[in-house]
Tab-separated table of C-alpha atoms in Angstrom:
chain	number	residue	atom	x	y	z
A	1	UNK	CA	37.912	-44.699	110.752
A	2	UNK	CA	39.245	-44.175	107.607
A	3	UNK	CA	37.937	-41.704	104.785
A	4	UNK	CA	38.629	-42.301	101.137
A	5	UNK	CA	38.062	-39.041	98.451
A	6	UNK	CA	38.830	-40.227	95.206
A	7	UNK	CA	39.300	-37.291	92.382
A	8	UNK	CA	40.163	-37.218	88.405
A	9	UNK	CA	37.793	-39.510	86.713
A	10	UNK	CA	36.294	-37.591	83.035
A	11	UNK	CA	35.744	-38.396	80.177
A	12	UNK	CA	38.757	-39.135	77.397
A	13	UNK	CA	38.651	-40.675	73.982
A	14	UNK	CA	40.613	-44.120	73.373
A	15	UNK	CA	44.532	-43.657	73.807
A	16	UNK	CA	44.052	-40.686	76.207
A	17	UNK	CA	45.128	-40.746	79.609
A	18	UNK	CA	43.584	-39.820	82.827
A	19	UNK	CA	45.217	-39.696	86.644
A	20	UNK	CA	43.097	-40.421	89.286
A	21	UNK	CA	44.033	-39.492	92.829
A	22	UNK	CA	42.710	-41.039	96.264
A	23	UNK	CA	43.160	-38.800	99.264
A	24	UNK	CA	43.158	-40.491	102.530
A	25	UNK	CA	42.477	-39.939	106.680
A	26	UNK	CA	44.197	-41.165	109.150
A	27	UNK	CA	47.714	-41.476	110.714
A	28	UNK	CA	48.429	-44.678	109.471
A	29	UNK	CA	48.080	-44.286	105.897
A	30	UNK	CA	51.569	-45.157	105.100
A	31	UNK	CA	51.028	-48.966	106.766
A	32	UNK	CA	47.991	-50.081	104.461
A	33	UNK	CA	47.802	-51.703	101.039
A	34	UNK	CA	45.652	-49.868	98.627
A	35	UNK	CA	43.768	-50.886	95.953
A	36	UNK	CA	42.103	-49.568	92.898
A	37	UNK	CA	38.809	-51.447	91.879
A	38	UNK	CA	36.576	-50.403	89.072
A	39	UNK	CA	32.767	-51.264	88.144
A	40	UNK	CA	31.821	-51.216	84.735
A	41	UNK	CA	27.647	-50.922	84.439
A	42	UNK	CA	26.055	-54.232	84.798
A	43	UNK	CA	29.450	-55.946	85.706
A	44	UNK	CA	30.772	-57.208	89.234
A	45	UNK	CA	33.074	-54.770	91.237
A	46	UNK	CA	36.829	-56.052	89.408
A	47	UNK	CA	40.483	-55.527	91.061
A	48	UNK	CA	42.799	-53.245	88.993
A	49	UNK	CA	45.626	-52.566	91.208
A	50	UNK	CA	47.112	-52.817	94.759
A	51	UNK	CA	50.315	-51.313	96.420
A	52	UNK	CA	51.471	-52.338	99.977
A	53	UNK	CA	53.559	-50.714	102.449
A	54	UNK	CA	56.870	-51.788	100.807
A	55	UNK	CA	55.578	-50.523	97.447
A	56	UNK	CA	55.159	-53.284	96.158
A	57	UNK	CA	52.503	-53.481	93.271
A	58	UNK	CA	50.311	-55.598	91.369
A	59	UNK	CA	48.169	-55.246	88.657
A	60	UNK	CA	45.163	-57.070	86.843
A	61	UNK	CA	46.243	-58.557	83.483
A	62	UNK	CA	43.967	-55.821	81.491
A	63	UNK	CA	45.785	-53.178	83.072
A	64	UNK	CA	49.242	-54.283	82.684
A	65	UNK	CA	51.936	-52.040	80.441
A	66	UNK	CA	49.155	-49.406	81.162
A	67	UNK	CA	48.181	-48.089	84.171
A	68	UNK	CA	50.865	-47.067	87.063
A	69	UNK	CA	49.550	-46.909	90.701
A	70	UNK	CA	52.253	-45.292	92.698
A	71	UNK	CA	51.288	-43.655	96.356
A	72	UNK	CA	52.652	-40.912	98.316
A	73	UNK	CA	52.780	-41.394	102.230
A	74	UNK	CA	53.842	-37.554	103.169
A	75	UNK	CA	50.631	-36.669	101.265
A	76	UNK	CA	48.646	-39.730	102.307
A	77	UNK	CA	47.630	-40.200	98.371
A	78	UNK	CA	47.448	-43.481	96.236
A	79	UNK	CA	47.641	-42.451	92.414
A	80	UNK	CA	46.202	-44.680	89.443
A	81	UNK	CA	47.957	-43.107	86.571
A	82	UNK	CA	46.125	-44.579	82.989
A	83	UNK	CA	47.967	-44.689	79.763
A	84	UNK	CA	46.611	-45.736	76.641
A	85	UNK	CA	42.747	-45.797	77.591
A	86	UNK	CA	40.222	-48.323	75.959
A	87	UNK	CA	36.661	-47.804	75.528
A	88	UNK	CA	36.999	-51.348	77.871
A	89	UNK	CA	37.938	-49.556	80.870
A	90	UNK	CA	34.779	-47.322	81.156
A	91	UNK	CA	33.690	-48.019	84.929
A	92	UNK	CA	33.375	-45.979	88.235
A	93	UNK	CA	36.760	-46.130	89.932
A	94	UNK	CA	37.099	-46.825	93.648
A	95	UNK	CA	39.915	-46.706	96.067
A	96	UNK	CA	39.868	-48.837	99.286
A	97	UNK	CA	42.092	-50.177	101.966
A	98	UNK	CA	42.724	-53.807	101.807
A	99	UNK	CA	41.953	-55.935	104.844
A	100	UNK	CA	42.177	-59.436	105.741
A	101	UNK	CA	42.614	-62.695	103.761
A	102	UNK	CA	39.114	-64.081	103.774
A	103	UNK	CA	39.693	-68.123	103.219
A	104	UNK	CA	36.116	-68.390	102.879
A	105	UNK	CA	35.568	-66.627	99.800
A	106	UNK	CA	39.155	-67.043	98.594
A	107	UNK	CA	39.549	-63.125	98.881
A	108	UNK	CA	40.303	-60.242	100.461
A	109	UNK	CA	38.120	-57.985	102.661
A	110	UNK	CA	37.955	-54.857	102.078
A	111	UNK	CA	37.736	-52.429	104.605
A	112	UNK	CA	37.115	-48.994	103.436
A	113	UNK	CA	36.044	-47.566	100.146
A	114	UNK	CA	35.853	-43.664	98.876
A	115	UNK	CA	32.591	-42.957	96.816
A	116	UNK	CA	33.585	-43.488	93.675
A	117	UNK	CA	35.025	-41.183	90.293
A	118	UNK	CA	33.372	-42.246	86.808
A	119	UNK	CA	36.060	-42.627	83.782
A	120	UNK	CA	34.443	-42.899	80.312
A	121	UNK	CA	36.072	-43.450	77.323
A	122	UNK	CA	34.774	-42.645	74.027
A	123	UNK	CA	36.312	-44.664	71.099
């Protein structure tokens, strides 16, 4: 079992920046790929950003040149640092641990998720 505490969210007018932080259990933290979702109200749950074990990353086009997830294993901690905010990225931001390839759905489970930190941005 795996437990996700996400931290940072507030509120920040346009072209302010916020750092979120996800602090995670377990022993092997430093083996999963973590991603950063957000919800906006009335929208579908949307990817942001993902980093694997190798540190490799990838971002969602709205997000790119902006936001920075980075993780550190020795604190198990994935980081979503966001640069240049738009009233656009208003949502509740989630951390989670990416699981399988679902071939089904053409996606990826997901098999743990923190509760949540709101980021609002004013314009």
């Amino acid at each position: 079992q795996v437990q996700l505490v996400e931290s940072g969210g507030g509120l920040v007018q346009a072209g302010g920046s916020l750092r979120l932080s996800c602090a995670a259990s377990g022993r092997t933290f430093s083996a999963y790929t973590m991603v950063w979702m957000r919800q906006a109200q009335g929208k579908e749950r949307a990817f942001v950003a993902n980093i694997n074990w190798t540190g490799s990353k990838t971002y969602a086009d709205s997000v790119k040149e902006r936001f920075t997830i980075s993780r550190d294993n020795a604190k198990n901690t994935v980081y979503l640092q966001m640069n240049n905010l738009k009233p656009e990225d208003t949502a509740v931001y989630y951390c989670a641990v990416q699981g399988s390839w679902n071939p089904r759905q053409g996606k990826y489970e997901y098999d743990y998720w923190g509760q949540g930190t709101q980021v609002t941005v004013s314009s």
